[in-house]
PDB file of C-alpha atoms in Angstrom:
ATOM      1  CA  MET A  16     115.645 211.998  75.005  1.00 61.00           C
ATOM      2  CA  ASN A  17     117.939 215.603  76.080  1.00 71.00           C
ATOM      3  CA  ILE A  18     119.256 217.617  73.658  1.00 70.00           C
ATOM      4  CA  ALA A  19     122.851 217.502  74.416  1.00 68.00           C
ATOM      5  CA  SER A  20     122.627 213.304  74.266  1.00 68.00           C
ATOM      6  CA  ARG A  21     120.972 214.573  70.575  1.00 69.00           C
ATOM      7  CA  ILE A  22     123.716 216.483  70.271  1.00 69.00           C
ATOM      8  CA  ARG A  23     126.648 214.904  71.307  1.00 66.00           C
ATOM      9  CA  ARG A  24     125.172 211.784  69.607  1.00 68.00           C
ATOM     10  CA  SER A  25     125.896 213.391  66.096  1.00 66.00           C
ATOM     11  CA  PHE A  26     128.854 214.813  66.856  1.00 61.00           C
ATOM     12  CA  PHE A  27     129.945 210.627  66.716  1.00 61.00           C
ATOM     13  CA  ARG A  28     128.164 210.210  64.250  1.00 63.00           C
ATOM     14  CA  GLU A  29     128.999 212.909  62.098  1.00 58.00           C
ATOM     15  CA  LYS A  30     132.899 212.482  62.911  1.00 53.00           C
ATOM     16  CA  LYS A  31     132.580 208.902  61.764  1.00 53.00           C
ATOM     17  CA  GLU A  32     131.127 210.209  58.465  1.00 52.00           C
ATOM     18  CA  TYR A  33     134.516 212.585  57.943  1.00 48.00           C
ATOM     19  CA  SER A  34     136.750 210.033  58.624  1.00 46.00           C
ATOM     20  CA  ASP A  35     135.706 208.100  55.021  1.00 46.00           C
ATOM     21  CA  GLY A  36     136.233 211.890  53.314  1.00 45.00           C
ATOM     22  CA  ASN A  37     138.821 213.579  50.407  1.00 44.00           C
ATOM     23  CA  ILE A  38     141.534 214.906  52.538  1.00 41.00           C
ATOM     24  CA  LEU A  39     142.395 219.296  51.609  1.00 43.00           C
ATOM     25  CA  LYS A  40     145.554 220.781  52.447  1.00 41.00           C
ATOM     26  CA  ASN A  41     144.829 222.506  56.216  1.00 46.00           C
ATOM     27  CA  GLY A  42     143.550 218.408  57.037  1.00 46.00           C
ATOM     28  CA  SER A  43     139.667 218.746  56.683  1.00 48.00           C
ATOM     29  CA  SER A  44     137.945 216.764  53.751  1.00 48.00           C
ATOM     30  CA  VAL A  45     135.821 218.108  50.291  1.00 45.00           C
ATOM     31  CA  LYS A  46     133.196 216.934  51.760  1.00 56.00           C
ATOM     32  CA  GLU A  47     133.033 218.634  54.720  1.00 60.00           C
ATOM     33  CA  GLU A  48     133.853 222.025  53.617  1.00 63.00           C
ATOM     34  CA  GLY A  49     130.250 222.708  52.139  1.00 71.00           C
ATOM     35  CA  LYS A  50     128.394 221.289  54.786  1.00 75.00           C
ATOM     36  CA  ASP A  51     129.528 224.354  57.107  1.00 79.00           C
ATOM     37  CA  GLU A  52     129.046 227.052  54.483  1.00 82.00           C
ATOM     38  CA  ILE A  53     124.955 224.380  54.412  1.00 86.00           C
ATOM     39  CA  LEU A  54     125.159 224.699  57.750  1.00 91.00           C
ATOM     40  CA  GLY A  55     126.060 228.474  57.808  1.00 92.00           C
ATOM     41  CA  VAL A  56     129.356 228.139  59.926  1.00 94.00           C
ATOM     42  CA  THR A  57     131.723 231.006  58.140  1.00 94.00           C
ATOM     43  CA  ASP A  58     134.940 232.464  59.158  1.00 94.00           C
ATOM     44  CA  GLU A  59     133.246 235.305  59.849  1.00 95.00           C
ATOM     45  CA  LEU A  60     131.035 233.027  62.212  1.00 96.00           C
ATOM     46  CA  ILE A  61     133.930 231.251  64.044  1.00 96.00           C
ATOM     47  CA  ASP A  62     135.352 235.033  65.508  1.00 96.00           C
ATOM     48  CA  HIS A  63     132.322 236.278  66.485  1.00 96.00           C
ATOM     49  CA  VAL A  64     131.162 233.460  68.451  1.00 96.00           C
ATOM     50  CA  ARG A  65     134.564 233.305  69.965  1.00 95.00           C
ATOM     51  CA  SER A  66     133.908 237.019  70.502  1.00 96.00           C
ATOM     52  CA  PHE A  67     131.174 234.804  73.640  1.00 96.00           C
ATOM     53  CA  THR A  68     131.816 235.686  76.595  1.00 95.00           C
ATOM     54  CA  ILE A  69     130.162 233.777  79.909  1.00 95.00           C
ATOM     55  CA  ASP A  70     129.324 236.844  80.674  1.00 95.00           C
ATOM     56  CA  THR A  71     127.347 237.349  77.205  1.00 95.00           C
ATOM     57  CA  PHE A  72     125.295 233.951  77.825  1.00 95.00           C
ATOM     58  CA  LYS A  73     125.121 234.992  82.219  1.00 93.00           C
ATOM     59  CA  ASN A  74     123.097 238.342  80.829  1.00 93.00           C
ATOM     60  CA  PHE A  75     121.357 237.410  78.017  1.00 93.00           C
ATOM     61  CA  SER A  76     117.676 237.748  79.208  1.00 88.00           C
ATOM     62  CA  LEU A  77     115.348 234.917  78.137  1.00 79.00           C
ATOM     63  CA  GLU A  78     112.234 236.271  80.682  1.00 69.00           C
ATOM     64  CA  ASP A  79     110.777 237.319  76.845  1.00 54.00           C
ATOM     65  CA  GLU A  80     110.612 235.371  74.878  1.00 53.00           C
ATOM     66  CA  GLU A  81     110.560 231.889  78.629  1.00 49.00           C
ATOM     67  CA  GLU A  82     106.586 233.851  77.547  1.00 47.00           C
ATOM     68  CA  GLU A  83     106.067 233.523  74.252  1.00 45.00           C
ATOM     69  CA  VAL A  84     107.672 229.885  74.749  1.00 45.00           C
ATOM     70  CA  SER A  85     106.627 228.067  77.446  1.00 42.00           C
ATOM     71  CA  VAL A  86     103.119 229.769  76.687  1.00 39.00           C
ATOM     72  CA  SER A  87      99.157 228.011  78.585  1.00 37.00           C
ATOM     73  CA  HIS A  88      97.069 227.459  76.177  1.00 39.00           C
ATOM     74  CA  LEU A  89      93.781 226.781  76.160  1.00 37.00           C
ATOM     75  CA  GLY A  90      91.985 225.584  73.126  1.00 41.00           C
ATOM     76  CA  ASP A  91      89.090 223.271  74.309  1.00 41.00           C
ATOM     77  CA  ASP A  92      88.904 219.556  73.154  1.00 42.00           C
ATOM     78  CA  ASP A  93      87.042 217.192  71.000  1.00 43.00           C
ATOM     79  CA  ASN A  94      84.347 216.893  73.811  1.00 44.00           C
ATOM     80  CA  GLY A  95      84.401 220.197  74.748  1.00 40.00           C
ATOM     81  CA  MET A  96      86.344 220.062  77.735  1.00 38.00           C
ATOM     82  CA  SER A  97      89.279 223.070  77.929  1.00 33.00           C
ATOM     83  CA  SER A  98      92.571 221.485  77.903  1.00 32.00           C
ATOM     84  CA  SER A  99      96.178 223.087  79.220  1.00 32.00           C
ATOM     85  CA  VAL A 100      99.345 222.946  76.578  1.00 33.00           C
ATOM     86  CA  ASN A 101     102.600 223.641  77.359  1.00 33.00           C
ATOM     87  CA  VAL A 102     104.206 225.237  73.788  1.00 35.00           C
ATOM     88  CA  LYS A 103     108.040 222.803  74.063  1.00 42.00           C
ATOM     89  CA  LYS A 104     110.470 224.951  70.704  1.00 59.00           C
ATOM     90  CA  ASP A 105     113.527 222.665  70.708  1.00 78.00           C
ATOM     91  CA  LEU A 106     116.041 222.159  68.962  1.00 89.00           C
ATOM     92  CA  SER A 107     115.661 222.393  64.066  1.00 89.00           C
ATOM     93  CA  ASP A 108     117.561 219.006  62.477  1.00 89.00           C
ATOM     94  CA  TRP A 109     119.968 222.261  61.017  1.00 92.00           C
ATOM     95  CA  GLN A 110     120.385 224.294  64.348  1.00 93.00           C
ATOM     96  CA  GLU A 111     121.109 219.805  65.576  1.00 93.00           C
ATOM     97  CA  LYS A 112     123.776 219.788  62.950  1.00 92.00           C
ATOM     98  CA  HIS A 113     124.986 223.197  63.002  1.00 94.00           C
ATOM     99  CA  ALA A 114     125.683 223.331  67.230  1.00 94.00           C
ATOM    100  CA  VAL A 115     127.704 219.588  66.701  1.00 94.00           C
ATOM    101  CA  LEU A 116     129.332 221.132  63.581  1.00 95.00           C
ATOM    102  CA  VAL A 117     130.101 224.901  64.893  1.00 95.00           C
ATOM    103  CA  LEU A 118     130.742 222.104  68.767  1.00 95.00           C
ATOM    104  CA  SER A 119     133.910 221.119  66.837  1.00 94.00           C
ATOM    105  CA  LYS A 120     135.064 224.239  64.891  1.00 94.00           C
ATOM    106  CA  SER A 121     135.073 226.273  67.711  1.00 95.00           C
ATOM    107  CA  LYS A 122     136.915 224.889  71.412  1.00 95.00           C
ATOM    108  CA  GLU A 123     135.927 228.219  72.652  1.00 95.00           C
ATOM    109  CA  LEU A 124     132.155 227.754  72.415  1.00 96.00           C
ATOM    110  CA  SER A 125     132.318 224.067  73.675  1.00 95.00           C
ATOM    111  CA  GLN A 126     134.498 224.393  76.909  1.00 96.00           C
ATOM    112  CA  LEU A 127     132.594 228.191  76.966  1.00 95.00           C
ATOM    113  CA  ARG A 128     128.578 225.599  77.104  1.00 95.00           C
ATOM    114  CA  PHE A 129     130.876 223.032  79.732  1.00 95.00           C
ATOM    115  CA  LYS A 130     131.586 225.641  81.864  1.00 95.00           C
ATOM    116  CA  LEU A 131     127.741 227.068  81.463  1.00 95.00           C
ATOM    117  CA  CYS A 132     125.727 223.754  81.194  1.00 93.00           C
ATOM    118  CA  PRO A 133     123.785 223.048  83.697  1.00 90.00           C
ATOM    119  CA  ARG A 134     125.673 224.693  85.954  1.00 92.00           C
ATOM    120  CA  VAL A 135     124.443 228.369  84.744  1.00 93.00           C
ATOM    121  CA  LEU A 136     122.556 227.849  82.701  1.00 93.00           C
ATOM    122  CA  LYS A 137     120.062 224.458  80.847  1.00 92.00           C
ATOM    123  CA  GLU A 138     121.591 223.319  77.847  1.00 93.00           C
ATOM    124  CA  HIS A 139     118.680 224.581  75.680  1.00 93.00           C
ATOM    125  CA  GLN A 140     118.564 227.720  77.279  1.00 93.00           C
ATOM    126  CA  PHE A 141     122.230 228.197  76.156  1.00 95.00           C
ATOM    127  CA  TRP A 142     121.233 226.632  72.605  1.00 95.00           C
ATOM    128  CA  ARG A 143     118.239 229.372  72.057  1.00 94.00           C
ATOM    129  CA  ILE A 144     120.721 231.975  73.685  1.00 96.00           C
ATOM    130  CA  TYR A 145     123.251 231.213  70.971  1.00 96.00           C
ATOM    131  CA  PHE A 146     120.716 231.333  68.453  1.00 95.00           C
ATOM    132  CA  GLN A 147     119.688 234.382  69.530  1.00 95.00           C
ATOM    133  CA  LEU A 148     123.370 236.231  69.432  1.00 96.00           C
ATOM    134  CA  VAL A 149     123.937 234.212  65.925  1.00 97.00           C
ATOM    135  CA  ARG A 150     120.924 235.223  63.844  1.00 96.00           C
ATOM    136  CA  LYS A 151     121.458 237.399  62.025  1.00 95.00           C
ATOM    137  CA  LEU A 152     124.446 235.612  60.537  1.00 95.00           C
ATOM    138  CA  VAL A 153     122.652 232.278  60.290  1.00 95.00           C
ATOM    139  CA  ALA A 154     119.139 233.154  59.541  1.00 95.00           C
ATOM    140  CA  LYS A 155     119.783 232.892  56.012  1.00 94.00           C
ATOM    141  CA  TYR A 156     121.214 229.283  55.895  1.00 94.00           C
ATOM    142  CA  GLU A 157     118.973 227.802  57.657  1.00 93.00           C
ATOM    143  CA  VAL A 158     116.238 229.736  55.369  1.00 94.00           C
ATOM    144  CA  LEU A 159     117.771 228.631  52.605  1.00 93.00           C
ATOM    145  CA  ALA A 160     118.396 224.727  54.394  1.00 90.00           C
ATOM    146  CA  ILE A 161     113.915 224.777  55.231  1.00 91.00           C
ATOM    147  CA  GLN A 162     113.309 225.301  51.286  1.00 93.00           C
ATOM    148  CA  GLN A 163     115.390 222.787  50.350  1.00 91.00           C
ATOM    149  CA  ALA A 164     113.787 221.099  52.908  1.00 90.00           C
ATOM    150  CA  LYS A 165     109.988 220.887  51.238  1.00 92.00           C
ATOM    151  CA  ILE A 166     111.001 221.281  47.789  1.00 94.00           C
ATOM    152  CA  ARG A 167     113.179 217.756  48.399  1.00 91.00           C
ATOM    153  CA  ARG A 168     109.675 216.722  50.402  1.00 91.00           C
ATOM    154  CA  MET A 169     107.671 218.124  47.820  1.00 92.00           C
ATOM    155  CA  ALA A 170     109.420 215.582  45.036  1.00 91.00           C
ATOM    156  CA  MET A 171     109.062 213.189  46.645  1.00 90.00           C
ATOM    157  CA  GLU A 172     104.833 213.478  47.456  1.00 88.00           C
ATOM    158  CA  ASP A 173     105.302 214.113  43.063  1.00 84.00           C
ATOM    159  CA  SER A 174     106.950 211.374  42.668  1.00 82.00           C
ATOM    160  CA  LYS A 175     104.665 208.611  45.187  1.00 77.00           C
ATOM    161  CA  THR A 176     101.415 210.737  43.885  1.00 74.00           C
ATOM    162  CA  SER A 177     103.194 209.406  39.854  1.00 69.00           C
ATOM    163  CA  GLU A 178     103.373 205.174  40.996  1.00 67.00           C
ATOM    164  CA  THR A 179     100.168 205.862  42.498  1.00 64.00           C
ATOM    165  CA  LYS A 180      98.433 207.284  39.384  1.00 62.00           C
ATOM    166  CA  GLY A 181     100.329 204.688  37.446  1.00 60.00           C
ATOM    167  CA  VAL A 182      98.691 201.729  39.936  1.00 59.00           C
ATOM    168  CA  TYR A 183      95.701 202.950  39.757  1.00 62.00           C
ATOM    169  CA  GLU A 184      96.140 203.273  35.695  1.00 63.00           C
ATOM    170  CA  VAL A 185      97.093 199.248  34.879  1.00 62.00           C
ATOM    171  CA  GLU A 186      94.348 197.921  37.454  1.00 63.00           C
ATOM    172  CA  MET A 187      91.599 200.251  34.998  1.00 61.00           C
ATOM    173  CA  SER A 188      92.958 199.245  32.173  1.00 64.00           C
ATOM    174  CA  LYS A 189      92.776 195.137  33.471  1.00 63.00           C
ATOM    175  CA  THR A 190      88.661 195.948  34.039  1.00 59.00           C
ATOM    176  CA  LYS A 191      88.223 197.201  30.359  1.00 61.00           C
ATOM    177  CA  GLN A 192      89.641 194.045  29.094  1.00 62.00           C
ATOM    178  CA  ARG A 193      87.282 191.924  31.284  1.00 60.00           C
ATOM    179  CA  LEU A 194      84.696 194.337  30.719  1.00 61.00           C
ATOM    180  CA  SER A 195      85.623 194.311  26.742  1.00 61.00           C
ATOM    181  CA  THR A 196      85.807 190.579  26.244  1.00 63.00           C
ATOM    182  CA  GLY A 197      82.556 190.415  27.440  1.00 59.00           C
ATOM    183  CA  PRO A 198      81.331 188.093  31.442  1.00 59.00           C
ATOM    184  CA  ALA A 199      83.430 184.821  31.712  1.00 56.00           C
ATOM    185  CA  THR A 200      81.556 181.485  30.125  1.00 55.00           C
ATOM    186  CA  PRO A 201      81.550 178.046  32.336  1.00 54.00           C
TER     187      PRO A 201
END
């Protein structure tokens, strides 16, 4: 599935979720306000994005990054044969949510994307350039989201471990009971 269709689907899903939220004075929902901040879509970011032009994206050099992203890596398989692996970077979940939200908040960026993709740039190039241009403004939010995801994942692993531990304890106590009562007599 390509990036454009994922973003489109996410946009409509987000729109549906926002429709049942509480409405504030300016027409945005309470849930939306918190989500904007978590995803790094601030007034400062929107102002920065409004300064982008078609030339901003056309003149941005992706050559160095293209080499890093589509590097051919020679490695050994299990059977000793070498293989070529193309590394493809896509948007992370956080970046995808951020992209959907910023497109809904900034009409200018949405129009730029419409003019540039796919005639001038491919969708993934557009978003790589965008995230390079806003890197300083959104980096702390992305790091925070990664940290929160890691904490959630660790908590889930801990709960699974404790559930499994409980199952083993029950099984062990049943086994001890059978052993202490002696062998079954017919």
